[in-house]
mmCIF file of C-alpha atoms (C1' of nucleotides) in Angstrom:
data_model
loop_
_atom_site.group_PDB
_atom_site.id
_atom_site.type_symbol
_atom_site.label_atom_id
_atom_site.label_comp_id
_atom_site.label_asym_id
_atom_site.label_seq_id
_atom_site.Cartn_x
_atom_site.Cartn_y
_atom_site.Cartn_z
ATOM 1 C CA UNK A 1 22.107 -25.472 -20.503
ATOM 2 C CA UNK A 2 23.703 -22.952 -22.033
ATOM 3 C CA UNK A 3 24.755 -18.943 -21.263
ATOM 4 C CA UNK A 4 21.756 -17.252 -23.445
ATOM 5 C CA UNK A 5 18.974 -20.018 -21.819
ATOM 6 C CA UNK A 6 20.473 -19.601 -18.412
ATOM 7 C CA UNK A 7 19.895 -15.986 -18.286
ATOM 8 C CA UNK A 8 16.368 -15.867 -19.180
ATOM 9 C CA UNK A 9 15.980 -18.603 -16.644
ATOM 10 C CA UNK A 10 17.451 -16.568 -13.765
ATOM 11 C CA UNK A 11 15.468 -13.814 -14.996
ATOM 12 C CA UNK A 12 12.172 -15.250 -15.489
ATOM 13 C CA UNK A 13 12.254 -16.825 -12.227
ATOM 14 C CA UNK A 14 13.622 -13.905 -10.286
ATOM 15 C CA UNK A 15 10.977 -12.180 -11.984
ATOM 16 C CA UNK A 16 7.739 -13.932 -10.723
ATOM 17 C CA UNK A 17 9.616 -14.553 -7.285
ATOM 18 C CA UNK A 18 9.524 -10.753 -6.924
ATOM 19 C CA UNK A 19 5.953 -11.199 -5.609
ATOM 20 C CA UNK A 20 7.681 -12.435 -2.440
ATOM 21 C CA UNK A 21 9.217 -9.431 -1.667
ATOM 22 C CA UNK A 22 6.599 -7.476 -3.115
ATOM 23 C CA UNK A 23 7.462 -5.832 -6.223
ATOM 24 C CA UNK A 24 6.131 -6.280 -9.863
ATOM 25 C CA UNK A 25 6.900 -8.644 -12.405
ATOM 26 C CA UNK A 26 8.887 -6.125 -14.830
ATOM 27 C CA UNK A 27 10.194 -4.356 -11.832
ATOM 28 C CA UNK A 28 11.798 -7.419 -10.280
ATOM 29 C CA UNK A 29 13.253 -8.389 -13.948
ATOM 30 C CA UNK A 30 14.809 -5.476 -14.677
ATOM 31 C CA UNK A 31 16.972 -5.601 -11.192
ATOM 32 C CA UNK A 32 18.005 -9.148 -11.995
ATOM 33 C CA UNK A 33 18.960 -8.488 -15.563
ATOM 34 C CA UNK A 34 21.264 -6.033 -13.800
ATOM 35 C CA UNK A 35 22.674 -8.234 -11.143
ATOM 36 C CA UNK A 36 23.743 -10.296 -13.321
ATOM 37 C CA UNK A 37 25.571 -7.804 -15.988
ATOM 38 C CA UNK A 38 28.957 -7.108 -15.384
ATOM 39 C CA UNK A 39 28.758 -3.936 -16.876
ATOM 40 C CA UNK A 40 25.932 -0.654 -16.131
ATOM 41 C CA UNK A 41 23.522 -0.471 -18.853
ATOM 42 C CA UNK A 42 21.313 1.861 -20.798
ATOM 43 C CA UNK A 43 17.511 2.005 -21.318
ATOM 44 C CA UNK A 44 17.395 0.882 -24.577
ATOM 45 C CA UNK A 45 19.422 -2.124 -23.925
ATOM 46 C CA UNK A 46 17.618 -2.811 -20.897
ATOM 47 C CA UNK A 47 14.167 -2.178 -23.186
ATOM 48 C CA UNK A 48 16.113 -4.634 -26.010
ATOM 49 C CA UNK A 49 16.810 -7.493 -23.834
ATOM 50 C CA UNK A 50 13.769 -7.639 -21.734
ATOM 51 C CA UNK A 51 11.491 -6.269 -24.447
ATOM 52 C CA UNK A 52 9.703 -4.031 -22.662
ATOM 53 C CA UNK A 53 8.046 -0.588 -23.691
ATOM 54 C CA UNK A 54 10.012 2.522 -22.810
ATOM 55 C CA UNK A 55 7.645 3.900 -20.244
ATOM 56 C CA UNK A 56 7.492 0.961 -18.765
ATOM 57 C CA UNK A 57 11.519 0.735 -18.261
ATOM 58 C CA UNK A 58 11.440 4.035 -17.245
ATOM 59 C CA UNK A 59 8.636 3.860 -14.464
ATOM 60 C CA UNK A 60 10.089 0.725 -13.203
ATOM 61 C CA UNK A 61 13.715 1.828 -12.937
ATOM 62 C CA UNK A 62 12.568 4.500 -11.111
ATOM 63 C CA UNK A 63 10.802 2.822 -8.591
ATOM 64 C CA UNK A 64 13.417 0.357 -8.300
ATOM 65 C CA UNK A 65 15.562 3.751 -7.425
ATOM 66 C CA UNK A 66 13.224 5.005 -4.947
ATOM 67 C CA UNK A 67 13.305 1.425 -2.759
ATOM 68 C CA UNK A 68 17.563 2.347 -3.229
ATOM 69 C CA UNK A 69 18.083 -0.982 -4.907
ATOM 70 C CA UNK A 70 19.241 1.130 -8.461
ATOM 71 C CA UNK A 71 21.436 3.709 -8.976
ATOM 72 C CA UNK A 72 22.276 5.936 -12.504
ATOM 73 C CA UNK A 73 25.649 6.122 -13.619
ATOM 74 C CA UNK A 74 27.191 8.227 -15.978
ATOM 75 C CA UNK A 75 30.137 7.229 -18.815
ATOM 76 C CA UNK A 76 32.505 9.633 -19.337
ATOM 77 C CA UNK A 77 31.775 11.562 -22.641
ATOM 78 C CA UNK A 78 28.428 10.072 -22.708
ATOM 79 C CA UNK A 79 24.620 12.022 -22.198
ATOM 80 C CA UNK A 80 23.377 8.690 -21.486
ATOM 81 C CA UNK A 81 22.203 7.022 -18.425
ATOM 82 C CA UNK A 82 23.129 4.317 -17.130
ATOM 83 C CA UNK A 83 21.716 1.688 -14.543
ATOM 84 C CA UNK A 84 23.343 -0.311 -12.042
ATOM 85 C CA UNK A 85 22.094 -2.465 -9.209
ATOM 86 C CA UNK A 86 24.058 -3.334 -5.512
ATOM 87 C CA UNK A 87 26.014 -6.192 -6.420
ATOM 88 C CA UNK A 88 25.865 -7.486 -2.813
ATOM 89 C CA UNK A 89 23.228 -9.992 -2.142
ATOM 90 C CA UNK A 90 23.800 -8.938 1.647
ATOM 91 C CA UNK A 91 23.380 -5.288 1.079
ATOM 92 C CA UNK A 92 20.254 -6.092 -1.157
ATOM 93 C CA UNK A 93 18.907 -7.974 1.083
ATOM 94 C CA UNK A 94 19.289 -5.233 3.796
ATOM 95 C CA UNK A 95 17.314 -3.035 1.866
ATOM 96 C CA UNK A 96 14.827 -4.578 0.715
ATOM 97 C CA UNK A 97 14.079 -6.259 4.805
ATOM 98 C CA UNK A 98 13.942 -2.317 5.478
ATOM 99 C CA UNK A 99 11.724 -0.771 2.781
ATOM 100 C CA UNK A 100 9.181 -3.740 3.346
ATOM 101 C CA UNK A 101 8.902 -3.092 7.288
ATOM 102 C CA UNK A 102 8.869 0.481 6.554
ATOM 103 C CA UNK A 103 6.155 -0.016 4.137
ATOM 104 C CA UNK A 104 4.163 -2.722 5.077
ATOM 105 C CA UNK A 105 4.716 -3.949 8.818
ATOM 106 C CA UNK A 106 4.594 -0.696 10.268
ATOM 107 C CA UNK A 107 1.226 0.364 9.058
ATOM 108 C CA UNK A 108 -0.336 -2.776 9.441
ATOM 109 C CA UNK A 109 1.486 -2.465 13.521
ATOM 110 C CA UNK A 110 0.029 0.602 13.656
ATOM 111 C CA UNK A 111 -3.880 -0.041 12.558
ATOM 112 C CA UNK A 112 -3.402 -3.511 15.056
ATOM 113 C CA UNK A 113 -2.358 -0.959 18.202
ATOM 114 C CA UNK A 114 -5.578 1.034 17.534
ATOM 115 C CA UNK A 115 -8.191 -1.925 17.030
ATOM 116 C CA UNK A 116 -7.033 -4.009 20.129
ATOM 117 C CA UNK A 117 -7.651 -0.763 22.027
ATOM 118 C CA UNK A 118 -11.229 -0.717 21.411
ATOM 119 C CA UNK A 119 -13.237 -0.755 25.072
ATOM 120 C CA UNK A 120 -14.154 -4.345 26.013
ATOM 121 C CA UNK A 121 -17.945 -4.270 26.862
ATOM 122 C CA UNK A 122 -18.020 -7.439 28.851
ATOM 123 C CA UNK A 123 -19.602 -9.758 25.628
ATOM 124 C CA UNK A 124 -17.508 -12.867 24.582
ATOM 125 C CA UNK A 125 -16.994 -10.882 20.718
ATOM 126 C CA UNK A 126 -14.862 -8.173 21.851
ATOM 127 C CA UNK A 127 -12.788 -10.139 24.524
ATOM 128 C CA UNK A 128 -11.758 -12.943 21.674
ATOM 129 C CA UNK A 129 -11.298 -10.025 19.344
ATOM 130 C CA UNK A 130 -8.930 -7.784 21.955
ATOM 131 C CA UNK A 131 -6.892 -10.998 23.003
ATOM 132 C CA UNK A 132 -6.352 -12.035 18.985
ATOM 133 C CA UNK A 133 -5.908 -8.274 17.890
ATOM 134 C CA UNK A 134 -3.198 -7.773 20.291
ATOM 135 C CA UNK A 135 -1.770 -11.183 19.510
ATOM 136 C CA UNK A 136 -1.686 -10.735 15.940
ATOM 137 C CA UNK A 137 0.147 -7.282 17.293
ATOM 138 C CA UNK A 138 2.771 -8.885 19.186
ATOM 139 C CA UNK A 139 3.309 -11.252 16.376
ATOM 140 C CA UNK A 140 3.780 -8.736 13.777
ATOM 141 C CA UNK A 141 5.927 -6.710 16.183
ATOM 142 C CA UNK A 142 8.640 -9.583 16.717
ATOM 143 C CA UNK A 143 8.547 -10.091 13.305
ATOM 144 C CA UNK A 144 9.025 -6.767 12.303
ATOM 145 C CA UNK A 145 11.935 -6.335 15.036
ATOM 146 C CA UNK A 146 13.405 -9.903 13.409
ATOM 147 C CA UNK A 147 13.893 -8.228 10.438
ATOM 148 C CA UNK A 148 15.836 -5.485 11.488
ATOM 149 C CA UNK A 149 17.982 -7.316 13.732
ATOM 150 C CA UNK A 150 18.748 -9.542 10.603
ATOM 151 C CA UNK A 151 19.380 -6.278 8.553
ATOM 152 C CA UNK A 152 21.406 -4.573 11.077
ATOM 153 C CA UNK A 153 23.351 -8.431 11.609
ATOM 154 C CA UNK A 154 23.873 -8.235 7.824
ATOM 155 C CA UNK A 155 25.098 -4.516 8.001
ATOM 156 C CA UNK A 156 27.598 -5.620 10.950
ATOM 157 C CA UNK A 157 28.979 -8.140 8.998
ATOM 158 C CA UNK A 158 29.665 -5.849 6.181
ATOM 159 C CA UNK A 159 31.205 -3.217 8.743
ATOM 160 C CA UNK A 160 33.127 -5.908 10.029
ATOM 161 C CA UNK A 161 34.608 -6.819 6.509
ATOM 162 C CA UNK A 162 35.502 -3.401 5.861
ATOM 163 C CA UNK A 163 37.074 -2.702 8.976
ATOM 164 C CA UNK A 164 39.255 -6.199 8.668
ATOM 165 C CA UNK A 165 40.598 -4.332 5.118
ATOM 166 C CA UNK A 166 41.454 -1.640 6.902
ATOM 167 C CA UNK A 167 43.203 -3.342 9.862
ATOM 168 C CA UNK B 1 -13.568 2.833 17.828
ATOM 169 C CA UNK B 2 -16.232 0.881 18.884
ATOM 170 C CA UNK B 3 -16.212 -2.483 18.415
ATOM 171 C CA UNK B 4 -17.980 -3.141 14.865
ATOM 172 C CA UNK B 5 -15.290 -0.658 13.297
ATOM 173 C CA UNK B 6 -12.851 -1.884 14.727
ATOM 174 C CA UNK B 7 -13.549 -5.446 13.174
ATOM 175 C CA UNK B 8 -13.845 -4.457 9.909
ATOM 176 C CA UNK B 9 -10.660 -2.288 9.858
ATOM 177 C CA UNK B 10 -9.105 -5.328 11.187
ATOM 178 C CA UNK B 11 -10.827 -8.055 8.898
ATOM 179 C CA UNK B 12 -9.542 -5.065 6.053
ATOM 180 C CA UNK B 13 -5.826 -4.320 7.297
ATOM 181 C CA UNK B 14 -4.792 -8.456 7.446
ATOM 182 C CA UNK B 15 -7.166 -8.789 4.115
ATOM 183 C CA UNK B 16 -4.921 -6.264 2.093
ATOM 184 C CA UNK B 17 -1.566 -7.497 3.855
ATOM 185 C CA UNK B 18 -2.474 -11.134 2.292
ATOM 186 C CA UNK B 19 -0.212 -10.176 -0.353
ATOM 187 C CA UNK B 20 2.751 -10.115 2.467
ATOM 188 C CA UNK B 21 2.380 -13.859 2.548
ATOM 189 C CA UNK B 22 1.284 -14.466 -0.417
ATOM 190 C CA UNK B 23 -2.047 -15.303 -0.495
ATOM 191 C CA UNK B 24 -5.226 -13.271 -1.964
ATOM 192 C CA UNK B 25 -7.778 -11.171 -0.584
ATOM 193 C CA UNK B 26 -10.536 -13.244 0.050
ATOM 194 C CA UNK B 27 -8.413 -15.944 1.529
ATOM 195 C CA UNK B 28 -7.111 -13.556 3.860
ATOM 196 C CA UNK B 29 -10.323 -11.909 4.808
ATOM 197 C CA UNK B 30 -11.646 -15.344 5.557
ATOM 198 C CA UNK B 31 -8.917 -16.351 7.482
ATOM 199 C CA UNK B 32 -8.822 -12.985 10.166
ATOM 200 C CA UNK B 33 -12.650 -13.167 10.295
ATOM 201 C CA UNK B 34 -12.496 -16.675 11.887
ATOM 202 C CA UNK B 35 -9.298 -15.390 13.721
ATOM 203 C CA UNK B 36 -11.343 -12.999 15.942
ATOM 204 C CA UNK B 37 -14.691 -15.076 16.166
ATOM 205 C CA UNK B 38 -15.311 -16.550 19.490
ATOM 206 C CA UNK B 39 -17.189 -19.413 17.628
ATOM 207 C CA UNK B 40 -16.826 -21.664 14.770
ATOM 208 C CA UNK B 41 -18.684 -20.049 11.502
ATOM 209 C CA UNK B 42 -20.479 -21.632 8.699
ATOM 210 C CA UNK B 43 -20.515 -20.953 5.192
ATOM 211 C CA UNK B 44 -23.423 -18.834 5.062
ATOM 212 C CA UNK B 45 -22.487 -16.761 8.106
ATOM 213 C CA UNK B 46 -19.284 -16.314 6.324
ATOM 214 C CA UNK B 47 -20.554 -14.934 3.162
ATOM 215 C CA UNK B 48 -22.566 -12.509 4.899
ATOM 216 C CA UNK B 49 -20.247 -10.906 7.229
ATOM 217 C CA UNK B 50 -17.764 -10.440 3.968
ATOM 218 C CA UNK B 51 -20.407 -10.190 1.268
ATOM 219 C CA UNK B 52 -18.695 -12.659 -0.814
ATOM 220 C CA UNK B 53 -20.435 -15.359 -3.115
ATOM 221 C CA UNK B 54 -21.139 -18.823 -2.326
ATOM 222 C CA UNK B 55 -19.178 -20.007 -4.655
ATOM 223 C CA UNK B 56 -15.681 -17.579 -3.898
ATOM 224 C CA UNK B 57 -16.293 -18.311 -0.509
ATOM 225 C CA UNK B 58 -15.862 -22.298 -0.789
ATOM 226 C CA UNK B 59 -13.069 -21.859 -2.904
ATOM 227 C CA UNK B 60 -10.944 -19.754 -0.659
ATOM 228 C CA UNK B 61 -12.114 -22.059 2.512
ATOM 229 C CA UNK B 62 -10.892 -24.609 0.447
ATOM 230 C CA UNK B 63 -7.620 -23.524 0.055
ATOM 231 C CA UNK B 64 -6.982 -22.207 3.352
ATOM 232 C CA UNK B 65 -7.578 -25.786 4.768
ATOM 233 C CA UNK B 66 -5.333 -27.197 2.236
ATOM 234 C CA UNK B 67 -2.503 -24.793 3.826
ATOM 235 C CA UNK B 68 -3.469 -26.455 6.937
ATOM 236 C CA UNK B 69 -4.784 -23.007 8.295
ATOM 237 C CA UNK B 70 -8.505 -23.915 8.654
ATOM 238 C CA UNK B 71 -10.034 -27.083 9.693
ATOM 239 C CA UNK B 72 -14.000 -27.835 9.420
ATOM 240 C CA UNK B 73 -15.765 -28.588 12.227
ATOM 241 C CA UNK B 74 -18.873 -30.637 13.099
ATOM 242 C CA UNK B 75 -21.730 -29.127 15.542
ATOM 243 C CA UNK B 76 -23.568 -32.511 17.456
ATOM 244 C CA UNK B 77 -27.125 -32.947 15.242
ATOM 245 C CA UNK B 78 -26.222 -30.312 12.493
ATOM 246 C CA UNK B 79 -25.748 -31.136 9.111
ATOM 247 C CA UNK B 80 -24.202 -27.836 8.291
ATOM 248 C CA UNK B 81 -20.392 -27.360 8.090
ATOM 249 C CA UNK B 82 -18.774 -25.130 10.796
ATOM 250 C CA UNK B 83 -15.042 -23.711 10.135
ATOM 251 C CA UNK B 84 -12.415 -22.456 12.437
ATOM 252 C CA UNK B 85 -9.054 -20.942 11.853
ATOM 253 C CA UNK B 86 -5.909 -22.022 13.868
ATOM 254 C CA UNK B 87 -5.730 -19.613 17.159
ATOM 255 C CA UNK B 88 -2.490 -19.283 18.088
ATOM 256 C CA UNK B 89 -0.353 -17.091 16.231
ATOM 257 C CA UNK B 90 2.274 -18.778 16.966
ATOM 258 C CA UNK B 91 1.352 -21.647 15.355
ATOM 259 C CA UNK B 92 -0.139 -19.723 12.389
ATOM 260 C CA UNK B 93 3.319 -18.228 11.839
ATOM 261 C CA UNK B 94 5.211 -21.583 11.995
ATOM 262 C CA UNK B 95 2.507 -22.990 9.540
ATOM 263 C CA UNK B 96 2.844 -19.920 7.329
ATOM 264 C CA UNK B 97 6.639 -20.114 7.225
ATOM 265 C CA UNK B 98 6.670 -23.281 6.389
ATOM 266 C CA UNK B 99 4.198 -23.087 3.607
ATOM 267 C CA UNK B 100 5.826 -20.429 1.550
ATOM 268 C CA UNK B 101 9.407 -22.388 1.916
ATOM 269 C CA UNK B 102 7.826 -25.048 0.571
ATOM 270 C CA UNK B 103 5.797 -23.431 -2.459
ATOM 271 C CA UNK B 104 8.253 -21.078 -3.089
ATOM 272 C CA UNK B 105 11.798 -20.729 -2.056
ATOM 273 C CA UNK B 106 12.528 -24.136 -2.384
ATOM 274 C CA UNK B 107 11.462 -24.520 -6.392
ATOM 275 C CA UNK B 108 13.470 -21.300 -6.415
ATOM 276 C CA UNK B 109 17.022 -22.790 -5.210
ATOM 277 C CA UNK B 110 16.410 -25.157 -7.353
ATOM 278 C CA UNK B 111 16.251 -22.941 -10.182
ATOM 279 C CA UNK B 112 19.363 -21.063 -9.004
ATOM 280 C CA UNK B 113 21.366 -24.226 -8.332
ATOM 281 C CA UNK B 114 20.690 -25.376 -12.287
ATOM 282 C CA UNK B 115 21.835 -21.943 -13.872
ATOM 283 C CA UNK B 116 24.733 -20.844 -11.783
ATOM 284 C CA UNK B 117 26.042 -24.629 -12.681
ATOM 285 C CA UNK B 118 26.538 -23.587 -16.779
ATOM 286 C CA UNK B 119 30.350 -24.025 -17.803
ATOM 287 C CA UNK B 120 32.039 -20.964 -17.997
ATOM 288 C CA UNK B 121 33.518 -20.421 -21.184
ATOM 289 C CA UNK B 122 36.230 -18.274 -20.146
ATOM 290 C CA UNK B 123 34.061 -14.263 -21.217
ATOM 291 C CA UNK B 124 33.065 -12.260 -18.615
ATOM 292 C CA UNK B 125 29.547 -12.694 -18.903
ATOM 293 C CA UNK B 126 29.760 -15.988 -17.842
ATOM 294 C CA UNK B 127 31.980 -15.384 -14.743
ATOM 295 C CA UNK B 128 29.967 -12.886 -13.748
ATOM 296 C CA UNK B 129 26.374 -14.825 -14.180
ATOM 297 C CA UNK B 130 28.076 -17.731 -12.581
ATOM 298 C CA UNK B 131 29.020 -15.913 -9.228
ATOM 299 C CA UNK B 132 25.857 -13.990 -9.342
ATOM 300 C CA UNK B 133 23.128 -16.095 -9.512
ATOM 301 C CA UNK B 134 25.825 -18.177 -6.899
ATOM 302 C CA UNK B 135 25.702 -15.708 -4.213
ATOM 303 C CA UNK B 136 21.758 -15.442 -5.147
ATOM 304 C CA UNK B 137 21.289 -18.796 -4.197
ATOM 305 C CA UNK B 138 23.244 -18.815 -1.037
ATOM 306 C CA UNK B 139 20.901 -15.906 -0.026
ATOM 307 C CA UNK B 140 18.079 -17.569 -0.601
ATOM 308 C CA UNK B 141 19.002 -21.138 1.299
ATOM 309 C CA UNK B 142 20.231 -18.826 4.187
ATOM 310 C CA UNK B 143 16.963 -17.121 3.965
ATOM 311 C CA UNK B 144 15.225 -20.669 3.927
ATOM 312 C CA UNK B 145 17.060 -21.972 6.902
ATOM 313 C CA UNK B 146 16.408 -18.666 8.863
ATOM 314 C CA UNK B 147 12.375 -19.230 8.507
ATOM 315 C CA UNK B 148 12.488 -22.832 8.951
ATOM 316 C CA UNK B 149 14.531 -22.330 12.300
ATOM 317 C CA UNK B 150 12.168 -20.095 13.282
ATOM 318 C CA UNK B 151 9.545 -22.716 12.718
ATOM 319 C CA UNK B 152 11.134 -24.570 14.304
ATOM 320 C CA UNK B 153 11.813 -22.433 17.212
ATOM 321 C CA UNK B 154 8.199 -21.807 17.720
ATOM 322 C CA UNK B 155 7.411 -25.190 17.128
ATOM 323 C CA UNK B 156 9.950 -26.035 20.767
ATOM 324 C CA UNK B 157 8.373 -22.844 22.043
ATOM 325 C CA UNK B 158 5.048 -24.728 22.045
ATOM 326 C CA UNK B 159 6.219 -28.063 23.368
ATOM 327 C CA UNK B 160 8.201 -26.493 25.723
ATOM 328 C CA UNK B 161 4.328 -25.088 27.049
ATOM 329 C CA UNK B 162 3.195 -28.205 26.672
ATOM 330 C CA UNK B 163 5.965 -30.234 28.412
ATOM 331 C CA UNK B 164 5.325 -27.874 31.146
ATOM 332 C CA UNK B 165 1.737 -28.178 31.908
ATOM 333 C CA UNK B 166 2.327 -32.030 32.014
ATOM 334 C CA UNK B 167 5.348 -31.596 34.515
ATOM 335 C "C1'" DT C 1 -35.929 -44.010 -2.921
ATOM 336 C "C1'" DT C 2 -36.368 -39.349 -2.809
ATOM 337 C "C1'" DA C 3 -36.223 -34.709 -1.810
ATOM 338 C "C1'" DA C 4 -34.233 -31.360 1.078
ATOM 339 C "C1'" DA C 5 -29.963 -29.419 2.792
ATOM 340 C "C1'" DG C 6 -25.671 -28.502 1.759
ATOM 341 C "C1'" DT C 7 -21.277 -28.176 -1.171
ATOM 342 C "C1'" DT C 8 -18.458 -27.810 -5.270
ATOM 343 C "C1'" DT C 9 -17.335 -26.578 -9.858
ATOM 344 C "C1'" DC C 10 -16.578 -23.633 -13.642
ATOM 345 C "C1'" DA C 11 -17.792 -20.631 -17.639
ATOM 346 C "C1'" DA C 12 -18.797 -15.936 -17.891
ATOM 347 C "C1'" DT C 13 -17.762 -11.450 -16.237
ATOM 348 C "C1'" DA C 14 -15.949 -7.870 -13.283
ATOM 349 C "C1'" DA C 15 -12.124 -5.652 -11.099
ATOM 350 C "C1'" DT C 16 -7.538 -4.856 -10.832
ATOM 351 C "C1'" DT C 17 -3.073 -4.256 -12.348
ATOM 352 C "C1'" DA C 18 0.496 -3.760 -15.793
ATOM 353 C "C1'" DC C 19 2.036 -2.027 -20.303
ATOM 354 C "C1'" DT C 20 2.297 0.659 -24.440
ATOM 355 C "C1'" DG C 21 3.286 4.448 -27.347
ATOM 356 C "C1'" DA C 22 3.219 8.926 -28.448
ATOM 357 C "C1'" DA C 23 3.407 13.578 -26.903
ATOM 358 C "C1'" DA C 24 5.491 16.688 -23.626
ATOM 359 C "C1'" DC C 25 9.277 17.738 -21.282
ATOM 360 C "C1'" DT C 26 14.445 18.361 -20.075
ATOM 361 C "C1'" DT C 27 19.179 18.674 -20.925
ATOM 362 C "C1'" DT C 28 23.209 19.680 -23.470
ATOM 363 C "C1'" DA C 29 26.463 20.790 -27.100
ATOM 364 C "C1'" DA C 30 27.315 23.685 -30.761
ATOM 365 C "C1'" DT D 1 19.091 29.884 -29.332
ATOM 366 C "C1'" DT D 2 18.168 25.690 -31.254
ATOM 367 C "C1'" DA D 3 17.862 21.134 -32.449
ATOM 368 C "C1'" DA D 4 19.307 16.646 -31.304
ATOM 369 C "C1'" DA D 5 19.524 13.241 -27.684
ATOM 370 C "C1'" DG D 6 17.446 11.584 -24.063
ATOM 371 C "C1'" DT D 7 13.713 11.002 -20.363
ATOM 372 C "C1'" DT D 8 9.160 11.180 -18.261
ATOM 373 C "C1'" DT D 9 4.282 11.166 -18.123
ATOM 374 C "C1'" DC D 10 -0.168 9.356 -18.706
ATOM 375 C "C1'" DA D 11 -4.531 8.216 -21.240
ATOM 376 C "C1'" DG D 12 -5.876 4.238 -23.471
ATOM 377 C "C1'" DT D 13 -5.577 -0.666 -23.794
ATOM 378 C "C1'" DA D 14 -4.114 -5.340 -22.795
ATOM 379 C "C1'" DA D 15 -3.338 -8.999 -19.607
ATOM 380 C "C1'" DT D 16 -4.089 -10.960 -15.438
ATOM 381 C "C1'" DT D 17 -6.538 -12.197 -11.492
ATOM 382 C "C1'" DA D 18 -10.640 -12.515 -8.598
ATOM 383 C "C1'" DT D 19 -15.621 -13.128 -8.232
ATOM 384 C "C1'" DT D 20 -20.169 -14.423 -9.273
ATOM 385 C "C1'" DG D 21 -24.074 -17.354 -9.896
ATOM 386 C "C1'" DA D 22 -26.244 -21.116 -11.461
ATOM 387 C "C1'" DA D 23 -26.010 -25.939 -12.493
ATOM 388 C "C1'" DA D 24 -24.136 -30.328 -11.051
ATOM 389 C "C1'" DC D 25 -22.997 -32.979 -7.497
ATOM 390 C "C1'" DT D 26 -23.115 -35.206 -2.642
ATOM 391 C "C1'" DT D 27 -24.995 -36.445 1.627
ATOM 392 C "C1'" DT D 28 -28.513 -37.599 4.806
ATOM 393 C "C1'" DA D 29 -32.939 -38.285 7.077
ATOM 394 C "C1'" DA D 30 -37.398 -39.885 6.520
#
DNA sequence: TTAAAGTTTCAATAATTACTGAAACTTTAA
DNA sequence: TTAAAGTTTCAGTAATTATTGAAACTTTAA
């Protein structure tokens, strides 16, 4: 396999993987086009290579900015913009465990806290459904926390490298 | 909340999370309505609590047992079909877990293992691909490990319970 | 056997979601 | 200022994904 078929490879597959941590299709192919450039580049080549619309580029890069996965950068001399992504799969992965729990798990916490605290009325139903609501709580609760932990782990271990630079 | 809102914004909250582990709507609705149901349900109870057709309704059923989430059941002297979901989250989790390692993070390393392992012809491109879509697949193995531990984990949890009630 | 009860399949269609392209807007250098 | 360079917005459309419903199939009891 060579360079050029390699690329759109990694792309295409990062792409329709982006489902699993919950982002679209172009959105998810745009960040791994630029994790894998070594250098920041510009809508148009980003519209070029991936041949997307410019709206499109433009909607998704700045969604992919909101989550704090891509950030503009400016050349010297230049009006243009230009797009990088964190380089660190640690980092990245930091981020996105945090927007996801911040977006997803805590809700969904939230709405399970107020259904398991409906007033059992003695039937069979609502005592299965309070016991599995608050279940289904607790689960999503450890999970939730599991995340972090592994996020904060991840941003310990990046603290840790920078402080062993500076020691 | 009494307790018939409560059920649907339940049966609504897990439906629309689905896409969290990555399965659709219907599936999902399916699978939290026989989550909180004291009893067994049949096909036709099914489709009327969700107002789904007969036909989406087998379908999802169909591939919720093949993820080894719901199993059918037999009633003594019925003909009918009866279908429960696993109850313990626990176990859900583990079975979840190891699902979506299996469908998708594991085709995905594989991916990542075949591209990062191009020959570098000496341009920066290619270094920079190379240790890229490297430190993307270590990620996503350490990633893999993580949920299958945790599998794993609960899966102890559970015979640890077990082990104990026969002790 | 057969017909009633139940289940599955799948082509057609609906619903949802993503994408385009062109117009409106913003910024900047002269 | 102004016009060129660049960016954003969004109504319309395309692509994808989910759902229906009816016909085909399977099972079982009489």
């Amino acid at each position: 396999m060579n360079y050029t078929e390699a690329k759109s490879k990694f792309i295409n597959t990062w792409g329709s993987l982006g489902t699993l941590w919950g982002i679209n299709k172009a959105m998810a192919q745009i960040q791994s086009l630029l994790f894998i450039s070594a250098e920041p580049l510009s809508m148009e080549e980003i519209m070029e290579e991936l041949k997307i619309s410019r709206g499109n580029t433009s909607m998704n890069l700045r969604q992919l900015i909101d989550w704090g996965i891509v950030s503009k950068e400016f050349k010297a001399g230049e009006r243009k913009e230009y797009f990088t992504t964190e380089k660190d799969v640690q980092e990245l992965a930091r981020i996105i465990a945090k927007e996801r729990s911040r977006r997803e798990l805590q809700p969904t916490i939230k709405v399970l806290k107020e259904v398991s605290n409906i007033t059992p009325d003695g039937t069979n139903e609502t005592d299965e459904f309070i016991k599995q609501t608050k279940a289904m709580c607790e689960l999503t609760e450890t999970a939730d926390s599991l995340l972090n932990k592994m996020a904060n782990q991840q941003q310990n271990w990046i603290t840790k490298s920078i402080l062993k630079i500076f020691s």
